[in-house]
GROMACS .gro file of C-alpha atoms in nm:
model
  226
    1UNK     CA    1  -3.083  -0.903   2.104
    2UNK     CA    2  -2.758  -0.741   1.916
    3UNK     CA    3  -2.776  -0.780   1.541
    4UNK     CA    4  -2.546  -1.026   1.336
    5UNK     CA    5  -2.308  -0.882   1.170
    6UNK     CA    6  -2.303  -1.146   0.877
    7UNK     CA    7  -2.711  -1.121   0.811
    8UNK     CA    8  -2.732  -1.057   0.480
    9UNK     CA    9  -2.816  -0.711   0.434
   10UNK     CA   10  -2.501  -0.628   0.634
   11UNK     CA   11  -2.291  -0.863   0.413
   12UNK     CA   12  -2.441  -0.708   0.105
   13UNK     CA   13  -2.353  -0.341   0.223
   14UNK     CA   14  -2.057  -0.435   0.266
   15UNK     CA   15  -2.015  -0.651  -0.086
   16UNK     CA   16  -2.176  -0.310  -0.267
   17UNK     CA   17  -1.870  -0.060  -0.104
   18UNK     CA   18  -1.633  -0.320  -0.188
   19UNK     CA   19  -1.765  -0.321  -0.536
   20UNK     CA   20  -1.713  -0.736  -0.554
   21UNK     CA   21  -2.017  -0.957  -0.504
   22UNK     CA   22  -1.883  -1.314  -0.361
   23UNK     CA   23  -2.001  -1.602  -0.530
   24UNK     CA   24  -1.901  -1.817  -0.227
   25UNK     CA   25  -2.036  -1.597   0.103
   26UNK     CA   26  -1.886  -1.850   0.374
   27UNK     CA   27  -1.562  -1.718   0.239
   28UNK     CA   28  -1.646  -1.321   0.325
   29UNK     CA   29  -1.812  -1.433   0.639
   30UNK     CA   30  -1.470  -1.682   0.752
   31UNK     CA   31  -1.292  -1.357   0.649
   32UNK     CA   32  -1.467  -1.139   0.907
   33UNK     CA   33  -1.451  -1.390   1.176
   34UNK     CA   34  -1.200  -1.323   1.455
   35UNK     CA   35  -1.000  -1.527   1.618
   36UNK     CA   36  -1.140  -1.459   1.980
   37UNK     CA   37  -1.487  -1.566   1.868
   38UNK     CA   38  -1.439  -1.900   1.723
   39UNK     CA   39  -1.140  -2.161   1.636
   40UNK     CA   40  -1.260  -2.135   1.280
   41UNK     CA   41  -1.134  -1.773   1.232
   42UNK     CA   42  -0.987  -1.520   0.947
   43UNK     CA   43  -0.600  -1.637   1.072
   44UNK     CA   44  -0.558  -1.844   0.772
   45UNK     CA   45  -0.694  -1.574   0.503
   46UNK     CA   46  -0.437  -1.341   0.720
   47UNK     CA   47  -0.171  -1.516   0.620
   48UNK     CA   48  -0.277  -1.538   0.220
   49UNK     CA   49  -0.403  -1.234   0.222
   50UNK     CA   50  -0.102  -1.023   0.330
   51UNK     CA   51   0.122  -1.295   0.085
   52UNK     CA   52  -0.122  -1.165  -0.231
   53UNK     CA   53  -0.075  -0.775  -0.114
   54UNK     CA   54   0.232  -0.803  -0.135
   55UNK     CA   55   0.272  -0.973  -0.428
   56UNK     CA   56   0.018  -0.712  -0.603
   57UNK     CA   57   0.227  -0.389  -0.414
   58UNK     CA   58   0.566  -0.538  -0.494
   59UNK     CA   59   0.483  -0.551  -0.897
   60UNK     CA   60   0.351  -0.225  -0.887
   61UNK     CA   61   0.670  -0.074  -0.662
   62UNK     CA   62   0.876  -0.252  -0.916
   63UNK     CA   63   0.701  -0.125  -1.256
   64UNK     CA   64   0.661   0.223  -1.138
   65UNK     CA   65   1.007   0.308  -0.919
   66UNK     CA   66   1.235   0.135  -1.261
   67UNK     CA   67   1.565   0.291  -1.071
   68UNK     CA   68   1.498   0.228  -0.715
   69UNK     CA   69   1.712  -0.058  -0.521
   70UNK     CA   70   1.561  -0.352  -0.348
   71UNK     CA   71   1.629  -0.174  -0.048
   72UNK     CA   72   1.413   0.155  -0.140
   73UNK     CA   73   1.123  -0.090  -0.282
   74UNK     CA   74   1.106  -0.299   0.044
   75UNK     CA   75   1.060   0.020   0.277
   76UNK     CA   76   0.819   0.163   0.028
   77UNK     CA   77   0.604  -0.153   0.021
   78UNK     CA   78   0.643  -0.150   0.412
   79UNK     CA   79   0.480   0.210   0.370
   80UNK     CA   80   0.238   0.093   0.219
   81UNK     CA   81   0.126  -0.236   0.360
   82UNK     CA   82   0.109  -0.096   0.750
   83UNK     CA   83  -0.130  -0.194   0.957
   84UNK     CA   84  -0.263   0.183   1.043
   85UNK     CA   85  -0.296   0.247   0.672
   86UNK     CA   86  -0.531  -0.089   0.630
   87UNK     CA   87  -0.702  -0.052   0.925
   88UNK     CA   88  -0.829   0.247   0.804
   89UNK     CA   89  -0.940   0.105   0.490
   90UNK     CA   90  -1.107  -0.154   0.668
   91UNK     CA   91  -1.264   0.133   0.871
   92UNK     CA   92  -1.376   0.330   0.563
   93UNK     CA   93  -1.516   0.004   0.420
   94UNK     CA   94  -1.713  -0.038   0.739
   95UNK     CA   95  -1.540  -0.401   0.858
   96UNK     CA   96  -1.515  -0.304   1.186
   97UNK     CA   97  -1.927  -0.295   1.180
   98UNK     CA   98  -1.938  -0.669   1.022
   99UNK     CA   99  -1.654  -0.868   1.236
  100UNK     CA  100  -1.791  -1.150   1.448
  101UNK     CA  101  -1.558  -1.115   1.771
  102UNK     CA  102  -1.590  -1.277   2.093
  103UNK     CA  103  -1.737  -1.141   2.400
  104UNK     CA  104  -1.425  -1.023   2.548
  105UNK     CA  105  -1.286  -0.902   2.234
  106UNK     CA  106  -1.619  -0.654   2.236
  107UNK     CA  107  -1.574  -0.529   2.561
  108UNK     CA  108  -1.263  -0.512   2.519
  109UNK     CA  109  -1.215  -0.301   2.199
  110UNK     CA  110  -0.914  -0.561   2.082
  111UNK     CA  111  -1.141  -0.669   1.784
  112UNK     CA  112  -1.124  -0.293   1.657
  113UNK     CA  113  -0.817  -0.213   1.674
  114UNK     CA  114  -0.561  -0.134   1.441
  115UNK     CA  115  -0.396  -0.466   1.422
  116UNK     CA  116  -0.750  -0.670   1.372
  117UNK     CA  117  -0.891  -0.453   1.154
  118UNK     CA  118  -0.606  -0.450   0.917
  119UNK     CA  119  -0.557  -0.830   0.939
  120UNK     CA  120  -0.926  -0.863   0.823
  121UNK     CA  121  -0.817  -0.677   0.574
  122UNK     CA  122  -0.590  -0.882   0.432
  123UNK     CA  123  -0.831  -1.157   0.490
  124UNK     CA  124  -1.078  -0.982   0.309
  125UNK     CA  125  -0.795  -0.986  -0.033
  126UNK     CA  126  -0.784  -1.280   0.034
  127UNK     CA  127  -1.150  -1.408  -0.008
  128UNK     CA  128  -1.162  -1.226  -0.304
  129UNK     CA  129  -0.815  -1.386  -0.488
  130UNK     CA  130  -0.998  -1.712  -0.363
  131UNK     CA  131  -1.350  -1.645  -0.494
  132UNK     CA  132  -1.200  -1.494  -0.831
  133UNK     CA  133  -0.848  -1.402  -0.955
  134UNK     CA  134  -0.528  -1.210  -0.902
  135UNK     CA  135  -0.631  -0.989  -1.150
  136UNK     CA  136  -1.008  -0.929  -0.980
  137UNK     CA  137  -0.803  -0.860  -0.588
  138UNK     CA  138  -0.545  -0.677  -0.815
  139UNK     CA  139  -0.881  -0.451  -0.872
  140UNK     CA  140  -0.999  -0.460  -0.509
  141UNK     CA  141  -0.666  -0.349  -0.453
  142UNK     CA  142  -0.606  -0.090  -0.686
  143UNK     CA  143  -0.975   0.068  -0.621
  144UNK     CA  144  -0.939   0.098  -0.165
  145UNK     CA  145  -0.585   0.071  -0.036
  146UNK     CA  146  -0.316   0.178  -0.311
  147UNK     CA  147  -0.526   0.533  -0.415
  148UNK     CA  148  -0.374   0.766  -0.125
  149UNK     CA  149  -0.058   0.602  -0.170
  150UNK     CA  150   0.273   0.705  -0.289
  151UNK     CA  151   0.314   0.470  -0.592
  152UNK     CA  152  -0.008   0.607  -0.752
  153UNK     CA  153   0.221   0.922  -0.874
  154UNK     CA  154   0.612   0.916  -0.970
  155UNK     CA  155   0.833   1.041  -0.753
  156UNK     CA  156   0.876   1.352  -0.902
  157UNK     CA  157   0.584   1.451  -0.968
  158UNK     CA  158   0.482   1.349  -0.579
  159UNK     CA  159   0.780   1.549  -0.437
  160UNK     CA  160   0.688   1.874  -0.649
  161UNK     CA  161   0.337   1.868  -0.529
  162UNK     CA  162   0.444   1.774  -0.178
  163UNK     CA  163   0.765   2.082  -0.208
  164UNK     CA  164   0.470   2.325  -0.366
  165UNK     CA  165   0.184   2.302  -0.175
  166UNK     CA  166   0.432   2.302   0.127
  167UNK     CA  167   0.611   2.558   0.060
  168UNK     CA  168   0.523   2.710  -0.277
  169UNK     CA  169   0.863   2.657  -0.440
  170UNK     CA  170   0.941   2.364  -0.702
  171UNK     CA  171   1.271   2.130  -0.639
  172UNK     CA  172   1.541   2.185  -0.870
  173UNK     CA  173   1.789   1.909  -1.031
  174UNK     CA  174   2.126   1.953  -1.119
  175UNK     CA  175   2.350   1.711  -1.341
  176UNK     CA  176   2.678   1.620  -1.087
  177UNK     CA  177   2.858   1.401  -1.277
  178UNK     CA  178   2.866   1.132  -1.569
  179UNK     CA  179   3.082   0.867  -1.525
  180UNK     CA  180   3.286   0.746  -1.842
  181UNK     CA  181   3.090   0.404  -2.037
  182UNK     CA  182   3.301   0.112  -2.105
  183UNK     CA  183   3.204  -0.161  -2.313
  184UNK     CA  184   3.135  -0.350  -1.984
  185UNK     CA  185   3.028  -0.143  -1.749
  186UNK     CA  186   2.711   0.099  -1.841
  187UNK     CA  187   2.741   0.500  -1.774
  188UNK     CA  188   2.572   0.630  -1.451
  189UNK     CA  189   2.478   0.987  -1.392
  190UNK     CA  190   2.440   1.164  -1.078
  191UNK     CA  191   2.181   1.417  -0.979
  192UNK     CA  192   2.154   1.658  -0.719
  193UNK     CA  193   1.819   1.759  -0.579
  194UNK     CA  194   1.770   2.079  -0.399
  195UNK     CA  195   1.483   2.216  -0.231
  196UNK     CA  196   1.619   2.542  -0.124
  197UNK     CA  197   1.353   2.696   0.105
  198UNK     CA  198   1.456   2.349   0.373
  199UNK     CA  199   1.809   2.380   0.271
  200UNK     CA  200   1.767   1.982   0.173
  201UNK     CA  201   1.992   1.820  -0.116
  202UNK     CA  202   1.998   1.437  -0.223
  203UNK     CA  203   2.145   1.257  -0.445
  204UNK     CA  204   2.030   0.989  -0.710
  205UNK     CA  205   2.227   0.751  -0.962
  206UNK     CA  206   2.123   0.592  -1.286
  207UNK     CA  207   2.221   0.483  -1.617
  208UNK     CA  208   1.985   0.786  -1.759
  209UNK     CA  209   1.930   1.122  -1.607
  210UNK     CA  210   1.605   1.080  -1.605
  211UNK     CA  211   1.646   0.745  -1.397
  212UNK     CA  212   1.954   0.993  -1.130
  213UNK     CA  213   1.662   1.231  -1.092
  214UNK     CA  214   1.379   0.943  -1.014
  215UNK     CA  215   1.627   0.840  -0.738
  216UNK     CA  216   1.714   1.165  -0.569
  217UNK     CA  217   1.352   1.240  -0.555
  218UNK     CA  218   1.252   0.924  -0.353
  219UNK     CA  219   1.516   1.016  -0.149
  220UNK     CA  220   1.406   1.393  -0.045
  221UNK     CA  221   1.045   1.237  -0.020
  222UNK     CA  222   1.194   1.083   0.315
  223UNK     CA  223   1.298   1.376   0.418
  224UNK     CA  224   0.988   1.593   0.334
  225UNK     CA  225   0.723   1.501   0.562
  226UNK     CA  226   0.396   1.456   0.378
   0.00000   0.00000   0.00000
């Protein structure tokens, strides 16, 4: 007879990586539930739980890129939110070892792959925000899907690593222009960053130079692969 995946030494494995201990267990366990095993299923959490990511992502985009546009701080949180990127958090975690799926889904593979796993995952922050706080899943968070990510490092400091261990050269900025201040309208610089050795230049505005320089380097980070 196959094991269950929610007996309680599996579900306490998987509390222990997670480094959150659920007060209310039929929460975790409705979180690992597919949809192709039962009509009471992880759907619902799917749909919280990607709602409180992104809340958590978005403040941290917003706090830690101060010059990027809404435009540059969507994609980036799309970057980060994809469903390859949680599904292999949810691998690491060992989900895909503690999902109750339904007999075709095991056959089939569907309840491992990319797409389930990384809607369990949001599930999963979702149990949490619902058996503690936004500032516990902030936590959660913070300690499995946001530490390989871009927005743990500035910009520049992420593109000089990237340009260095690449190609062992360090970007350079140069001041372009500084457009006159009025009483109504504040200056904005423009930077120019170069990375020679890939004969790559981008731009950045702000009202500081340090702000023109932010910008130009999240725009070469699109244009040096990782």
């Amino acid at each position: 007879m196959a094991s269950n995946p929610h007996d309680v030494k599996t579900l306490s494995a998987l509390q222990a990586r997670l480094g959150y201990t659920f007060s209310n267990t039929e929460v975790l366990k409705l979180a690992l539930t597919h949809s192709s095993y039962s009509a009471t299923n992880n759907v619902r959490l799917e749909f919280l739980g990607d709602s409180v990511l992104r809340l958590i992502l978005s403040d941290e985009l917003f706090h830690t890129l101060p010059s990027a546009d809404p435009g540059t701080l969507t994609q980036q949180r799309i970057d980060c939110e994809n469903n390859v990127h949680l599904a292999e958090v949810a691998r690491t975690l060992g989900i895909d070892q503690c999902m109750l799926l339904g007999r075709g889904a095991r056959r089939d593979g569907g309840g491992h792959s990319n797409s389930s796993l990384a809607g369990a995952m949001e599930a999963l922050v979702a149990a949490v925000y619902l058996d503690s706080s936004l500032a516990t899943v902030r936590d959660v968070v913070f300690a499995h899907i946001v530490p390989h990510l871009p927005i743990n490092k500035h910009p520049k400091t992420l593109l000089q690593e990237r340009v260095m261990q690449q190609l062992g050269v360090l970007p350079s900025y140069e001041l372009k222009s500084t457009e006159d201040s009025s009483r109504d309208v504040k200056p904005q610089v423009m930077v120019q960053c170069v990375v020679d050795a890939l004969e790559l230049a981008t731009e950045g505005q702000g009202a500081t130079r340090k702000e023109a320089e932010t910008a130009a380097a999240i725009e070469m980070l699109r244009l040096v692969p990782a």
